[in-house]
């Protein structure tokens, strides 16, 4: 679809203009992931960089009825157009509880700095009752299977040219966090989620954190489009019901006519 093909060009061109650089011409000989990296940097990426990003885009292309996908399906169910539905999905993805989540996971790794500081840093967070970013999931009660895919992609990428020290630090932080989470919260299953290795892989590719969510959209637009087509074929309006849970037995007292008149208006029924 046009939206899927256009997202890398839209994000890449806007990013370059934002940084006072000229957008680059489209290379029709490049595959999707390589095209996106070329649109951002203006140079053709290495096969290793293209493969790493391709793995990420495939991994996040769809993931059930998440917030942005649900938004897209609700909009398209009204028989609006697909682009409007995808625009609504982008708005949902922008929220920090959805697409804006990977950045803080990487920030924590950078703040820790060395493997030796990991335990004290994470213990202090847990003692304060703070969340450890990159761990736990609203749906999964096991290790996020997407994290395994991206962990392998990150290992392959960093072994062939990325900053191996950062990769080793991240793995050490992960191991320490998992051990301490089991110590502090033995009754909860808090495993590594997709955010942790997303942040590591995208940073390794040279993308700043401001591009993490837009890059997520470059991958997820595939899923949004598929859901829109499925919803259109079904042809049903999504109209959830709600249950009123507020106070009951309330009544409206009409103000006396003299009071209403003094306020410049008639009495209301």
PDB file of N, CA and C in Angstrom, residues 28 53 60 69 86 96 101 130 138 189 197 226 238 240 243 245 249 258 261 265:
ATOM      1  N   UNK A  28      15.002   3.468  -5.846  1.00  0.00           N
ATOM      2  CA  UNK A  28      14.045   2.369  -6.057  1.00  0.00           C
ATOM      3  C   UNK A  28      14.713   1.004  -6.051  1.00  0.00           C
ATOM      4  N   UNK A  53      17.909  -3.663  10.938  1.00  0.00           N
ATOM      5  CA  UNK A  53      16.672  -2.889  10.943  1.00  0.00           C
ATOM      6  C   UNK A  53      15.523  -3.704  10.370  1.00  0.00           C
ATOM      7  N   UNK A  60       8.078  -5.944  14.863  1.00  0.00           N
ATOM      8  CA  UNK A  60       7.052  -5.058  15.434  1.00  0.00           C
ATOM      9  C   UNK A  60       5.915  -4.745  14.464  1.00  0.00           C
ATOM     10  N   UNK A  69      -3.513  -0.032  17.079  1.00  0.00           N
ATOM     11  CA  UNK A  69      -4.266  -0.872  16.145  1.00  0.00           C
ATOM     12  C   UNK A  69      -5.758  -0.777  16.418  1.00  0.00           C
ATOM     13  N   UNK A  86      -5.008   5.339   9.777  1.00  0.00           N
ATOM     14  CA  UNK A  86      -3.584   5.248  10.093  1.00  0.00           C
ATOM     15  C   UNK A  86      -3.112   6.499  10.830  1.00  0.00           C
ATOM     16  N   UNK A  96       3.546   7.952  25.455  1.00  0.00           N
ATOM     17  CA  UNK A  96       4.695   7.286  26.083  1.00  0.00           C
ATOM     18  C   UNK A  96       4.390   5.911  26.656  1.00  0.00           C
ATOM     19  N   UNK A 101       8.006   4.147  24.512  1.00  0.00           N
ATOM     20  CA  UNK A 101       8.607   3.480  25.663  1.00  0.00           C
ATOM     21  C   UNK A 101      10.071   3.073  25.550  1.00  0.00           C
ATOM     22  N   UNK A 130      10.313   2.103  42.227  1.00  0.00           N
ATOM     23  CA  UNK A 130      10.262   2.558  40.843  1.00  0.00           C
ATOM     24  C   UNK A 130      10.252   1.389  39.875  1.00  0.00           C
ATOM     25  N   UNK A 138       2.349  -5.762  29.918  1.00  0.00           N
ATOM     26  CA  UNK A 138       0.936  -5.743  30.310  1.00  0.00           C
ATOM     27  C   UNK A 138       0.208  -7.033  29.942  1.00  0.00           C
ATOM     28  N   UNK A 189       5.940 -12.394  37.510  1.00  0.00           N
ATOM     29  CA  UNK A 189       6.831 -12.808  36.431  1.00  0.00           C
ATOM     30  C   UNK A 189       7.203 -11.573  35.615  1.00  0.00           C
ATOM     31  N   UNK A 197      15.665  -4.495  24.040  1.00  0.00           N
ATOM     32  CA  UNK A 197      16.544  -4.725  22.889  1.00  0.00           C
ATOM     33  C   UNK A 197      16.205  -3.837  21.702  1.00  0.00           C
ATOM     34  N   UNK A 226      -3.184  -3.927   7.519  1.00  0.00           N
ATOM     35  CA  UNK A 226      -3.826  -5.240   7.448  1.00  0.00           C
ATOM     36  C   UNK A 226      -5.106  -5.265   8.278  1.00  0.00           C
ATOM     37  N   UNK A 238     -17.550  -0.586  15.062  1.00  0.00           N
ATOM     38  CA  UNK A 238     -17.125  -0.887  16.431  1.00  0.00           C
ATOM     39  C   UNK A 238     -17.756   0.139  17.358  1.00  0.00           C
ATOM     40  N   UNK A 240     -18.416   0.010  21.292  1.00  0.00           N
ATOM     41  CA  UNK A 240     -18.475  -0.616  22.620  1.00  0.00           C
ATOM     42  C   UNK A 240     -19.537   0.033  23.500  1.00  0.00           C
ATOM     43  N   UNK A 243     -20.745   1.246  30.981  1.00  0.00           N
ATOM     44  CA  UNK A 243     -21.616   1.111  32.149  1.00  0.00           C
ATOM     45  C   UNK A 243     -21.376   2.307  33.054  1.00  0.00           C
ATOM     46  N   UNK A 245     -20.997   4.210  36.317  1.00  0.00           N
ATOM     47  CA  UNK A 245     -20.621   3.778  37.662  1.00  0.00           C
ATOM     48  C   UNK A 245     -20.625   4.950  38.645  1.00  0.00           C
ATOM     49  N   UNK A 249     -29.494   8.363  42.071  1.00  0.00           N
ATOM     50  CA  UNK A 249     -30.489   8.987  42.929  1.00  0.00           C
ATOM     51  C   UNK A 249     -30.349  10.494  43.044  1.00  0.00           C
ATOM     52  N   UNK A 258     -37.284  34.259  41.121  1.00  0.00           N
ATOM     53  CA  UNK A 258     -36.682  35.541  41.494  1.00  0.00           C
ATOM     54  C   UNK A 258     -35.163  35.474  41.427  1.00  0.00           C
ATOM     55  N   UNK A 261     -34.081  35.339  37.709  1.00  0.00           N
ATOM     56  CA  UNK A 261     -34.240  36.644  37.060  1.00  0.00           C
ATOM     57  C   UNK A 261     -33.125  37.590  37.470  1.00  0.00           C
ATOM     58  N   UNK A 265     -31.334  35.626  33.668  1.00  0.00           N
ATOM     59  CA  UNK A 265     -31.834  34.566  32.803  1.00  0.00           C
ATOM     60  C   UNK A 265     -33.103  33.952  33.364  1.00  0.00           C
TER      61      UNK A 265
END
